[in-house]
Amino acid sequence: MVNNMRSMSLFQRNDSLRNGHLQHPAQLREGSQKGEEKTDVPLTKVNLRGNQLKGSIILGNYGLLTQLDVSENSIEIMDLSALDKLETIQCCRNSLRELTLSGRNLHSLIAGNNNLTKITVRATPTHIKHMDLSHNCLQELPDWLVGCHQLRTLYANNNQIHTISEHLLNNEHATIQTLHLAYNRLTSFPPMVKRKLPLQKLYLQCNLIEDLPENFFIACERLTILNVSSNKLMTLPIIFGSNCSLERLYATNNALTDRVLDSLICLPRLRVLHLGYNLLTTMPETCIACWGDLEELVISGNRLRHLPENLANMANLRVLRVHSNQLQTVPSLGRTITLRVLDLAHNQLDKVNIVSLVPRNLQFLDLSGNKQLQVDAQQLQACRTHRPMSLVDVSGKNRPSLPTTPLPYQEHEDYEPCWKVGFAETSGCLPKLCIAQLRLPGFCNSEGLFGLFDGETSNAVPNLLVKAIPKILLEERTVKETANDYMKYTLLSAHRELKQRGQQEAVNVTLCHIARSRVPTETMSYLPQAVAGGRKFILRVATVGESSAVLIKHNRCVLLNRGNPTRKLGLSANFPVTVPDPEVQEVVLSDADEYLVLGNRKLWEVITMETVAEEIRKEENILLAAKRVQDIAQSYGAEENLSVMIVRFNNLGTDVDFLMRELRQTIRKKPSLVPGGSVI
């Protein structure tokens, strides 16, 4: 049970836990030494991660412990104040409301994902270097943090913090290099001292900050990453001199006006700049000339009419996203060597010379949503012949000269379902996109089939599944014995279909099917009498792995799947460690349901479903809503593959509504006869 200080890892899911309580250390030593020579080696390291500990835990008989891990339990109150020797404490993912500890020798505290409102220490942890208090209920940071003179990293994001003590950074012993205060309720940042701070990374996104201190960039001269996205900033402090070390600036989704350019022009070391969804009307050539090292520029969702001509001179620019502006012209970028991504969607472009616009190494071009755009088909064909370029048209309504693909599994092109679909995806900093989307809004004419297939490191299996899944689903619905579980068996059959291809590669899958059918009997008691027994749109979701689907209602968001890293499609060589046991959910849709959002794990790591709902509602165009979610997720720090799909519901209605809708569409399709037999 206890491997006496040789492995130093104790009782993981074993008999030492009795109803959530610990045995006395003497019992632990006695139990660990059966069949071994008895020894008095003291107990110094304990690992109780992932057991069934709950309620209140008070440890007083383990005075020699130096490392303790009680993460992933259900502990509500924990008192470790008697453990003076403790150096490392991990107690994340519990239900902790109260935590008391001794800080005399503490070096690291990991207490994220709890319900903490206060942390009490018996002795100030003057030796602590790393602290994680994220995802709790703190309204302010502990006042004893001021005395932590060796603290290097502090994570206090996703709390309810409304103010920061000015002594946290301004005391002469401050040593914090990484400070994460995102997703809080800060309205201001404390005044800065004149001396240079050691701060290198500062995350303040998703707060209510209206301005930063005037001497912010003087005091934070060593800052390399600053994230102030989703605040209420109208400008940034003036920067004096050229000593600022800032390399990454994320300021998306604020109220920044052209005044901010006076500060930005003094940031010569910038490599990544995100200024999307602000109020910028111009981007002068002087700024572009200053940013010689810039690799990524995102200025979507502003009011720009023109771009500077010297953009083509940028020697390191890889990504340029300028969608959702008012661009009437665009400079020739054909000379740029490094540009890989060019997004000019949803502007006011009317004519583009593709040959002069498109660089030789471009991999992604989006020109959709420019309603007056005229494209020379021969130029387009020439560019695609000589360049392995992906031309993206998310609207599907560009000029005939742009490549289009027929909608599979849809016989009647005129059918308009009760939903519209928007999507966005990017490979980020990775060389390729390993996620494939399945988008069939008119599946079988009156249904919807949507899927997200994340291959993580390869796109071969995701692309294979996109082609195979619709056919498999249709077949599984005809099997009488398992028809009620056709979503589950669709994924299981897909797993079998992979054969040799699925031996080594794993895929996270979220599959959503919307179809009208009779409301299940077991659901009737929870529905209004008018609905029970009738036919409604039912959303069925089947998932394996860690992609997620979220249903956004008028007043709340519902996570439709929990995700499980041990359930994945493929990777059958690891059976039974990895099993493709799908998680299935059924939801009867109503007019209270607004959106269905599918996103890969990297998306949900940086953005909450409530934030996604808030941002989607800001865009009337569902295509731009998806782009907005992607841009904001990137501004929050998502650097790898991102994929998001949004289905907006519109008048799902009752049986009568549906019949009237079909009747209107039928009338529109049929030609009308006028007297005399002529056709209108």
GROMACS .gro file of N, CA and C in nm, residues 237-386:
model
  450
  237PRO      N    1  -0.142   5.374  -2.274
  237PRO     CA    2  -0.051   5.480  -2.227
  237PRO      C    3   0.057   5.511  -2.331
  238ILE      N    4   0.102   5.635  -2.331
  238ILE     CA    5   0.209   5.676  -2.422
  238ILE      C    6   0.339   5.606  -2.382
  239ILE      N    7   0.414   5.565  -2.481
  239ILE     CA    8   0.541   5.497  -2.457
  239ILE      C    9   0.654   5.592  -2.492
  240PHE      N   10   0.744   5.612  -2.398
  240PHE     CA   11   0.857   5.703  -2.421
  240PHE      C   12   0.983   5.621  -2.448
  241GLY      N   13   1.053   5.658  -2.554
  241GLY     CA   14   1.174   5.586  -2.589
  241GLY      C   15   1.142   5.457  -2.661
  242SER      N   16   1.244   5.379  -2.690
  242SER     CA   17   1.226   5.254  -2.766
  242SER      C   18   1.278   5.134  -2.688
  243ASN      N   19   1.275   5.143  -2.554
  243ASN     CA   20   1.328   5.034  -2.472
  243ASN      C   21   1.224   4.928  -2.439
  244CYS      N   22   1.099   4.952  -2.479
  244CYS     CA   23   0.993   4.856  -2.445
  244CYS      C   24   1.019   4.722  -2.513
  245SER      N   25   1.009   4.615  -2.435
  245SER     CA   26   1.041   4.481  -2.486
  245SER      C   27   0.919   4.406  -2.538
  246LEU      N   28   0.803   4.471  -2.545
  246LEU     CA   29   0.679   4.403  -2.578
  246LEU      C   30   0.686   4.334  -2.714
  247GLU      N   31   0.656   4.203  -2.715
  247GLU     CA   32   0.658   4.124  -2.837
  247GLU      C   33   0.518   4.080  -2.880
  248ARG      N   34   0.429   4.063  -2.784
  248ARG     CA   35   0.293   4.020  -2.814
  248ARG      C   36   0.194   4.111  -2.744
  249LEU      N   37   0.108   4.174  -2.821
  249LEU     CA   38   0.005   4.262  -2.765
  249LEU      C   39  -0.131   4.216  -2.817
  250TYR      N   40  -0.216   4.177  -2.724
  250TYR     CA   41  -0.353   4.136  -2.756
  250TYR      C   42  -0.448   4.240  -2.697
  251ALA      N   43  -0.513   4.317  -2.784
  251ALA     CA   44  -0.604   4.422  -2.738
  251ALA      C   45  -0.736   4.416  -2.814
  252THR      N   46  -0.775   4.298  -2.851
  252THR     CA   47  -0.900   4.275  -2.923
  252THR      C   48  -1.021   4.309  -2.838
  253ASN      N   49  -1.129   4.354  -2.906
  253ASN     CA   50  -1.259   4.369  -2.838
  253ASN      C   51  -1.257   4.473  -2.727
  254ASN      N   52  -1.206   4.591  -2.760
  254ASN     CA   53  -1.211   4.706  -2.670
  254ASN      C   54  -1.285   4.819  -2.741
  255ALA      N   55  -1.252   4.942  -2.707
  255ALA     CA   56  -1.309   5.060  -2.775
  255ALA      C   57  -1.195   5.149  -2.822
  256LEU      N   58  -1.086   5.087  -2.867
  256LEU     CA   59  -0.967   5.162  -2.907
  256LEU      C   60  -0.993   5.245  -3.031
  257THR      N   61  -0.954   5.372  -3.025
  257THR     CA   62  -0.966   5.462  -3.139
  257THR      C   63  -0.828   5.485  -3.200
  258ASP      N   64  -0.821   5.571  -3.299
  258ASP     CA   65  -0.694   5.597  -3.367
  258ASP      C   66  -0.588   5.657  -3.274
  259ARG      N   67  -0.631   5.707  -3.159
  259ARG     CA   68  -0.534   5.762  -3.063
  259ARG      C   69  -0.432   5.658  -3.018
  260VAL      N   70  -0.471   5.531  -3.020
  260VAL     CA   71  -0.382   5.426  -2.971
  260VAL      C   72  -0.260   5.410  -3.062
  261LEU      N   73  -0.268   5.459  -3.185
  261LEU     CA   74  -0.157   5.444  -3.278
  261LEU      C   75  -0.034   5.520  -3.230
  262ASP      N   76  -0.053   5.626  -3.152
  262ASP     CA   77   0.062   5.702  -3.099
  262ASP      C   78   0.145   5.616  -3.005
  263SER      N   79   0.082   5.520  -2.941
  263SER     CA   80   0.156   5.428  -2.853
  263SER      C   81   0.213   5.311  -2.933
  264LEU      N   82   0.133   5.259  -3.024
  264LEU     CA   83   0.176   5.141  -3.098
  264LEU      C   84   0.298   5.166  -3.185
  265ILE      N   85   0.314   5.289  -3.229
  265ILE     CA   86   0.427   5.320  -3.316
  265ILE      C   87   0.560   5.312  -3.242
  266CYS      N   88   0.554   5.304  -3.109
  266CYS     CA   89   0.675   5.298  -3.027
  266CYS      C   90   0.703   5.156  -2.977
  267LEU      N   91   0.652   5.057  -3.050
  267LEU     CA   92   0.674   4.917  -3.011
  267LEU      C   93   0.746   4.844  -3.124
  268PRO      N   94   0.875   4.867  -3.139
  268PRO     CA   95   0.949   4.813  -3.254
  268PRO      C   96   0.973   4.663  -3.249
  269ARG      N   97   0.953   4.599  -3.133
  269ARG     CA   98   0.982   4.456  -3.121
  269ARG      C   99   0.859   4.368  -3.134
  270LEU      N  100   0.747   4.428  -3.170
  270LEU     CA  101   0.623   4.351  -3.182
  270LEU      C  102   0.636   4.239  -3.285
  271ARG      N  103   0.590   4.120  -3.245
  271ARG     CA  104   0.581   4.008  -3.338
  271ARG      C  105   0.437   3.966  -3.362
  272VAL      N  106   0.351   3.987  -3.262
  272VAL     CA  107   0.209   3.952  -3.274
  272VAL      C  108   0.127   4.070  -3.225
  273LEU      N  109   0.031   4.116  -3.307
  273LEU     CA  110  -0.053   4.229  -3.272
  273LEU      C  111  -0.197   4.197  -3.309
  274HIS      N  112  -0.283   4.193  -3.208
  274HIS     CA  113  -0.427   4.169  -3.228
  274HIS      C  114  -0.503   4.294  -3.185
  275LEU      N  115  -0.569   4.358  -3.282
  275LEU     CA  116  -0.647   4.480  -3.255
  275LEU      C  117  -0.788   4.467  -3.310
  276GLY      N  118  -0.838   4.346  -3.323
  276GLY     CA  119  -0.969   4.325  -3.382
  276GLY      C  120  -1.082   4.380  -3.297
  277TYR      N  121  -1.192   4.415  -3.363
  277TYR     CA  122  -1.316   4.458  -3.297
  277TYR      C  123  -1.294   4.579  -3.207
  278ASN      N  124  -1.237   4.682  -3.269
  278ASN     CA  125  -1.220   4.812  -3.204
  278ASN      C  126  -1.281   4.919  -3.295
  279LEU      N  127  -1.234   5.043  -3.285
  279LEU     CA  128  -1.292   5.155  -3.361
  279LEU      C  129  -1.188   5.222  -3.449
  280LEU      N  130  -1.091   5.147  -3.497
  280LEU     CA  131  -0.984   5.204  -3.579
  280LEU      C  132  -1.037   5.237  -3.718
  281THR      N  133  -0.996   5.353  -3.770
  281THR     CA  134  -1.035   5.395  -3.905
  281THR      C  135  -0.917   5.401  -3.999
  282THR      N  136  -0.796   5.395  -3.946
  282THR     CA  137  -0.678   5.406  -4.031
  282THR      C  138  -0.564   5.322  -3.976
  283MET      N  139  -0.473   5.283  -4.064
  283MET     CA  140  -0.352   5.214  -4.026
  283MET      C  141  -0.238   5.277  -4.107
  284PRO      N  142  -0.169   5.377  -4.050
  284PRO     CA  143  -0.070   5.454  -4.126
  284PRO      C  144   0.055   5.374  -4.163
  285GLU      N  145   0.122   5.419  -4.268
  285GLU     CA  146   0.245   5.355  -4.313
  285GLU      C  147   0.356   5.365  -4.209
  286THR      N  148   0.353   5.472  -4.127
  286THR     CA  149   0.457   5.488  -4.026
  286THR      C  150   0.455   5.374  -3.925
  287CYS      N  151   0.336   5.322  -3.891
  287CYS     CA  152   0.326   5.208  -3.799
  287CYS      C  153   0.384   5.083  -3.863
  288ILE      N  154   0.344   5.059  -3.987
  288ILE     CA  155   0.392   4.940  -4.057
  288ILE      C  156   0.544   4.942  -4.068
  289ALA      N  157   0.599   5.060  -4.096
  289ALA     CA  158   0.745   5.072  -4.109
  289ALA      C  159   0.814   5.045  -3.976
  290CYS      N  160   0.746   5.074  -3.865
  290CYS     CA  161   0.806   5.054  -3.732
  290CYS      C  162   0.810   4.907  -3.693
  291TRP      N  163   0.712   4.829  -3.742
  291TRP     CA  164   0.699   4.690  -3.697
  291TRP      C  165   0.774   4.596  -3.791
  292GLY      N  166   0.904   4.605  -3.792
  292GLY     CA  167   0.984   4.525  -3.884
  292GLY      C  168   0.983   4.376  -3.854
  293ASP      N  169   0.954   4.337  -3.728
  293ASP     CA  170   0.955   4.196  -3.690
  293ASP      C  171   0.815   4.134  -3.687
  294LEU      N  172   0.713   4.212  -3.724
  294LEU     CA  173   0.575   4.165  -3.709
  294LEU      C  174   0.548   4.041  -3.793
  295GLU      N  175   0.489   3.938  -3.728
  295GLU     CA  176   0.457   3.812  -3.795
  295GLU      C  177   0.307   3.792  -3.810
  296GLU      N  178   0.230   3.850  -3.720
  296GLU     CA  179   0.085   3.826  -3.719
  296GLU      C  180   0.012   3.956  -3.689
  297LEU      N  181  -0.075   3.997  -3.780
  297LEU     CA  182  -0.151   4.121  -3.763
  297LEU      C  183  -0.299   4.091  -3.784
  298VAL      N  184  -0.378   4.110  -3.679
  298VAL     CA  185  -0.522   4.088  -3.685
  298VAL      C  186  -0.592   4.219  -3.652
  299ILE      N  187  -0.656   4.278  -3.754
  299ILE     CA  188  -0.726   4.406  -3.734
  299ILE      C  189  -0.869   4.395  -3.790
  300SER      N  190  -0.927   4.278  -3.780
  300SER     CA  191  -1.064   4.256  -3.827
  300SER      C  192  -1.164   4.331  -3.739
  301GLY      N  193  -1.282   4.353  -3.795
  301GLY     CA  194  -1.389   4.412  -3.716
  301GLY      C  195  -1.365   4.556  -3.677
  302ASN      N  196  -1.296   4.633  -3.761
  302ASN     CA  197  -1.278   4.776  -3.736
  302ASN      C  198  -1.350   4.856  -3.845
  303ARG      N  199  -1.302   4.977  -3.875
  303ARG     CA  200  -1.367   5.062  -3.974
  303ARG      C  201  -1.267   5.108  -4.080
  304LEU      N  202  -1.174   5.022  -4.113
  304LEU     CA  203  -1.068   5.057  -4.208
  304LEU      C  204  -1.123   5.059  -4.351
  305ARG      N  205  -1.085   5.163  -4.426
  305ARG     CA  206  -1.123   5.173  -4.567
  305ARG      C  207  -1.007   5.137  -4.660
  306HIS      N  208  -0.887   5.157  -4.611
  306HIS     CA  209  -0.769   5.131  -4.693
  306HIS      C  210  -0.659   5.070  -4.605
  307LEU      N  211  -0.571   4.999  -4.669
  307LEU     CA  212  -0.452   4.945  -4.603
  307LEU      C  213  -0.329   5.013  -4.660
  308PRO      N  214  -0.225   5.032  -4.579
  308PRO     CA  215  -0.103   5.100  -4.628
  308PRO      C  216  -0.033   5.016  -4.736
  309GLU      N  217   0.023   5.085  -4.833
  309GLU     CA  218   0.089   5.018  -4.944
  309GLU      C  219   0.215   4.943  -4.900
  310ASN      N  220   0.280   4.991  -4.793
  310ASN     CA  221   0.406   4.927  -4.753
  310ASN      C  222   0.386   4.796  -4.677
  311LEU      N  223   0.262   4.746  -4.670
  311LEU     CA  224   0.239   4.613  -4.613
  311LEU      C  225   0.320   4.507  -4.687
  312ALA      N  226   0.336   4.530  -4.818
  312ALA     CA  227   0.410   4.433  -4.900
  312ALA      C  228   0.558   4.429  -4.866
  313ASN      N  229   0.605   4.527  -4.788
  313ASN     CA  230   0.748   4.532  -4.753
  313ASN      C  231   0.779   4.456  -4.625
  314MET      N  232   0.677   4.405  -4.557
  314MET     CA  233   0.699   4.339  -4.429
  314MET      C  234   0.764   4.202  -4.454
  315ALA      N  235   0.886   4.187  -4.403
  315ALA     CA  236   0.967   4.070  -4.437
  315ALA      C  237   0.929   3.945  -4.359
  316ASN      N  238   0.851   3.960  -4.248
  316ASN     CA  239   0.823   3.845  -4.164
  316ASN      C  240   0.674   3.815  -4.148
  317LEU      N  241   0.589   3.893  -4.212
  317LEU     CA  242   0.444   3.880  -4.192
  317LEU      C  243   0.394   3.746  -4.245
  318ARG      N  244   0.332   3.666  -4.156
  318ARG     CA  245   0.277   3.535  -4.193
  318ARG      C  246   0.125   3.536  -4.201
  319VAL      N  247   0.061   3.615  -4.112
  319VAL     CA  248  -0.086   3.615  -4.101
  319VAL      C  249  -0.137   3.759  -4.107
  320LEU      N  250  -0.232   3.783  -4.197
  320LEU     CA  251  -0.297   3.914  -4.207
  320LEU      C  252  -0.447   3.891  -4.215
  321ARG      N  253  -0.516   3.927  -4.109
  321ARG     CA  254  -0.662   3.914  -4.105
  321ARG      C  255  -0.724   4.052  -4.095
  322VAL      N  256  -0.799   4.089  -4.200
  322VAL     CA  257  -0.860   4.222  -4.205
  322VAL      C  258  -1.007   4.209  -4.246
  323HIS      N  259  -1.069   4.098  -4.212
  323HIS     CA  260  -1.209   4.081  -4.251
  323HIS      C  261  -1.300   4.175  -4.171
  324SER      N  262  -1.422   4.192  -4.217
  324SER     CA  263  -1.524   4.271  -4.147
  324SER      C  264  -1.481   4.415  -4.125
  325ASN      N  265  -1.424   4.477  -4.230
  325ASN     CA  266  -1.396   4.620  -4.229
  325ASN      C  267  -1.474   4.685  -4.342
  326GLN      N  268  -1.425   4.798  -4.391
  326GLN     CA  269  -1.491   4.868  -4.502
  326GLN      C  270  -1.392   4.889  -4.617
  327LEU      N  271  -1.302   4.794  -4.635
  327LEU     CA  272  -1.198   4.807  -4.736
  327LEU      C  273  -1.257   4.819  -4.876
  328GLN      N  274  -1.210   4.923  -4.947
  328GLN     CA  275  -1.251   4.942  -5.086
  328GLN      C  276  -1.138   4.903  -5.182
  329THR      N  277  -1.017   4.909  -5.131
  329THR     CA  278  -0.901   4.867  -5.210
  329THR      C  279  -0.808   4.787  -5.120
  330VAL      N  280  -0.718   4.715  -5.182
  330VAL     CA  281  -0.620   4.639  -5.108
  330VAL      C  282  -0.488   4.645  -5.184
  331PRO      N  283  -0.376   4.667  -5.115
  331PRO     CA  284  -0.247   4.678  -5.184
  331PRO      C  285  -0.203   4.546  -5.245
  332SER      N  286  -0.113   4.554  -5.340
  332SER     CA  287  -0.057   4.434  -5.401
  332SER      C  288   0.038   4.367  -5.303
  333LEU      N  289   0.009   4.243  -5.271
  333LEU     CA  290   0.090   4.170  -5.173
  333LEU      C  291   0.169   4.057  -5.238
  334GLY      N  292   0.170   4.055  -5.369
  334GLY     CA  293   0.236   3.946  -5.441
  334GLY      C  294   0.384   3.935  -5.413
  335ARG      N  295   0.446   4.046  -5.369
  335ARG     CA  296   0.592   4.044  -5.344
  335ARG      C  297   0.628   3.983  -5.210
  336THR      N  298   0.532   3.974  -5.119
  336THR     CA  299   0.563   3.922  -4.986
  336THR      C  300   0.598   3.774  -4.994
  337ILE      N  301   0.703   3.737  -4.924
  337ILE     CA  302   0.754   3.600  -4.933
  337ILE      C  303   0.696   3.511  -4.823
  338THR      N  304   0.668   3.569  -4.707
  338THR     CA  305   0.633   3.488  -4.590
  338THR      C  306   0.483   3.474  -4.568
  339LEU      N  307   0.399   3.555  -4.634
  339LEU     CA  308   0.256   3.557  -4.605
  339LEU      C  309   0.192   3.422  -4.637
  340ARG      N  310   0.123   3.363  -4.537
  340ARG     CA  311   0.056   3.234  -4.553
  340ARG      C  312  -0.096   3.247  -4.545
  341VAL      N  313  -0.144   3.341  -4.465
  341VAL     CA  314  -0.288   3.356  -4.442
  341VAL      C  315  -0.330   3.499  -4.474
  342LEU      N  316  -0.430   3.513  -4.562
  342LEU     CA  317  -0.482   3.645  -4.599
  342LEU      C  318  -0.634   3.639  -4.596
  343ASP      N  319  -0.694   3.707  -4.501
  343ASP     CA  320  -0.839   3.707  -4.483
  343ASP      C  321  -0.893   3.846  -4.510
  344LEU      N  322  -0.959   3.863  -4.624
  344LEU     CA  323  -1.016   3.992  -4.665
  344LEU      C  324  -1.168   3.983  -4.677
  345ALA      N  325  -1.227   3.886  -4.609
  345ALA     CA  326  -1.371   3.862  -4.622
  345ALA      C  327  -1.453   3.978  -4.567
  346HIS      N  328  -1.575   3.990  -4.620
  346HIS     CA  329  -1.675   4.084  -4.571
  346HIS      C  330  -1.621   4.227  -4.563
  347ASN      N  331  -1.576   4.275  -4.678
  347ASN     CA  332  -1.540   4.415  -4.694
  347ASN      C  333  -1.623   4.473  -4.808
  348GLN      N  334  -1.573   4.576  -4.873
  348GLN     CA  335  -1.645   4.639  -4.984
  348GLN      C  336  -1.562   4.637  -5.111
  349LEU      N  337  -1.482   4.532  -5.127
  349LEU     CA  338  -1.399   4.518  -5.246
  349LEU      C  339  -1.488   4.488  -5.367
  350ASP      N  340  -1.459   4.557  -5.480
  350ASP     CA  341  -1.538   4.532  -5.601
  350ASP      C  342  -1.456   4.470  -5.713
  351LYS      N  343  -1.325   4.490  -5.711
  351LYS     CA  344  -1.240   4.430  -5.813
  351LYS      C  345  -1.103   4.402  -5.754
  352VAL      N  346  -1.053   4.283  -5.780
  352VAL     CA  347  -0.924   4.242  -5.726
  352VAL      C  348  -0.843   4.175  -5.835
  353ASN      N  349  -0.718   4.219  -5.847
  353ASN     CA  350  -0.626   4.153  -5.937
  353ASN      C  351  -0.559   4.039  -5.860
  354ILE      N  352  -0.607   3.918  -5.882
  354ILE     CA  353  -0.560   3.804  -5.804
  354ILE      C  354  -0.410   3.783  -5.820
  355VAL      N  355  -0.359   3.800  -5.940
  355VAL     CA  356  -0.217   3.774  -5.966
  355VAL      C  357  -0.128   3.864  -5.883
  356SER      N  358  -0.161   3.993  -5.876
  356SER     CA  359  -0.077   4.086  -5.800
  356SER      C  360  -0.107   4.080  -5.650
  357LEU      N  361  -0.226   4.034  -5.616
  357LEU     CA  362  -0.264   4.028  -5.474
  357LEU      C  363  -0.202   3.909  -5.403
  358VAL      N  364  -0.203   3.794  -5.467
  358VAL     CA  365  -0.171   3.669  -5.398
  358VAL      C  366  -0.021   3.639  -5.401
  359PRO      N  367   0.043   3.628  -5.284
  359PRO     CA  368   0.185   3.589  -5.279
  359PRO      C  369   0.204   3.443  -5.321
  360ARG      N  370   0.324   3.409  -5.361
  360ARG     CA  371   0.351   3.276  -5.413
  360ARG      C  372   0.329   3.168  -5.308
  361ASN      N  373   0.358   3.197  -5.181
  361ASN     CA  374   0.351   3.093  -5.077
  361ASN      C  375   0.221   3.098  -4.997
  362LEU      N  376   0.122   3.173  -5.044
  362LEU     CA  377  -0.004   3.184  -4.970
  362LEU      C  378  -0.074   3.049  -4.962
  363GLN      N  379  -0.125   3.016  -4.843
  363GLN     CA  380  -0.193   2.888  -4.824
  363GLN      C  381  -0.343   2.905  -4.800
  364PHE      N  382  -0.385   3.024  -4.759
  364PHE     CA  383  -0.525   3.045  -4.722
  364PHE      C  384  -0.567   3.183  -4.767
  365LEU      N  385  -0.672   3.190  -4.847
  365LEU     CA  386  -0.726   3.318  -4.893
  365LEU      C  387  -0.876   3.316  -4.876
  366ASP      N  388  -0.930   3.418  -4.811
  366ASP     CA  389  -1.075   3.429  -4.794
  366ASP      C  390  -1.120   3.563  -4.850
  367LEU      N  391  -1.200   3.556  -4.955
  367LEU     CA  392  -1.256   3.676  -5.020
  367LEU      C  393  -1.408   3.678  -5.011
  368SER      N  394  -1.466   3.589  -4.934
  368SER     CA  395  -1.612   3.578  -4.930
  368SER      C  396  -1.675   3.701  -4.866
  369GLY      N  397  -1.802   3.721  -4.899
  369GLY     CA  398  -1.875   3.831  -4.837
  369GLY      C  399  -1.851   3.967  -4.898
  370ASN      N  400  -1.765   3.977  -4.999
  370ASN     CA  401  -1.749   4.102  -5.074
  370ASN      C  402  -1.852   4.098  -5.188
  371LYS      N  403  -1.969   4.153  -5.165
  371LYS     CA  404  -2.085   4.129  -5.250
  371LYS      C  405  -2.069   4.181  -5.393
  372GLN      N  406  -1.987   4.284  -5.411
  372GLN     CA  407  -1.969   4.340  -5.544
  372GLN      C  408  -1.842   4.289  -5.612
  373LEU      N  409  -1.778   4.193  -5.551
  373LEU     CA  410  -1.648   4.150  -5.600
  373LEU      C  411  -1.657   4.082  -5.736
  374GLN      N  412  -1.570   4.126  -5.826
  374GLN     CA  413  -1.556   4.063  -5.957
  374GLN      C  414  -1.419   3.996  -5.963
  375VAL      N  415  -1.416   3.871  -5.999
  375VAL     CA  416  -1.291   3.795  -6.004
  375VAL      C  417  -1.273   3.739  -6.144
  376ASP      N  418  -1.156   3.758  -6.199
  376ASP     CA  419  -1.122   3.702  -6.330
  376ASP      C  420  -1.098   3.552  -6.315
  377ALA      N  421  -1.182   3.471  -6.377
  377ALA     CA  422  -1.173   3.326  -6.361
  377ALA      C  423  -1.039   3.271  -6.408
  378GLN      N  424  -0.985   3.328  -6.516
  378GLN     CA  425  -0.858   3.279  -6.568
  378GLN      C  426  -0.744   3.308  -6.471
  379GLN      N  427  -0.746   3.429  -6.412
  379GLN     CA  428  -0.645   3.463  -6.311
  379GLN      C  429  -0.653   3.367  -6.193
  380LEU      N  430  -0.775   3.341  -6.149
  380LEU     CA  431  -0.795   3.253  -6.034
  380LEU      C  432  -0.741   3.113  -6.063
  381GLN      N  433  -0.772   3.062  -6.181
  381GLN     CA  434  -0.726   2.930  -6.218
  381GLN      C  435  -0.574   2.923  -6.226
  382ALA      N  436  -0.516   3.031  -6.280
  382ALA     CA  437  -0.369   3.036  -6.290
  382ALA      C  438  -0.305   3.035  -6.152
  383CYS      N  439  -0.362   3.111  -6.060
  383CYS     CA  440  -0.307   3.117  -5.924
  383CYS      C  441  -0.318   2.982  -5.854
  384ARG      N  442  -0.428   2.916  -5.872
  384ARG     CA  443  -0.448   2.789  -5.803
  384ARG      C  444  -0.364   2.678  -5.866
  385THR      N  445  -0.328   2.696  -5.992
  385THR     CA  446  -0.244   2.598  -6.059
  385THR      C  447  -0.101   2.604  -6.009
  386HIS      N  448  -0.052   2.726  -5.987
  386HIS     CA  449   0.088   2.742  -5.949
  386HIS      C  450   0.108   2.753  -5.798
   0.00000   0.00000   0.00000
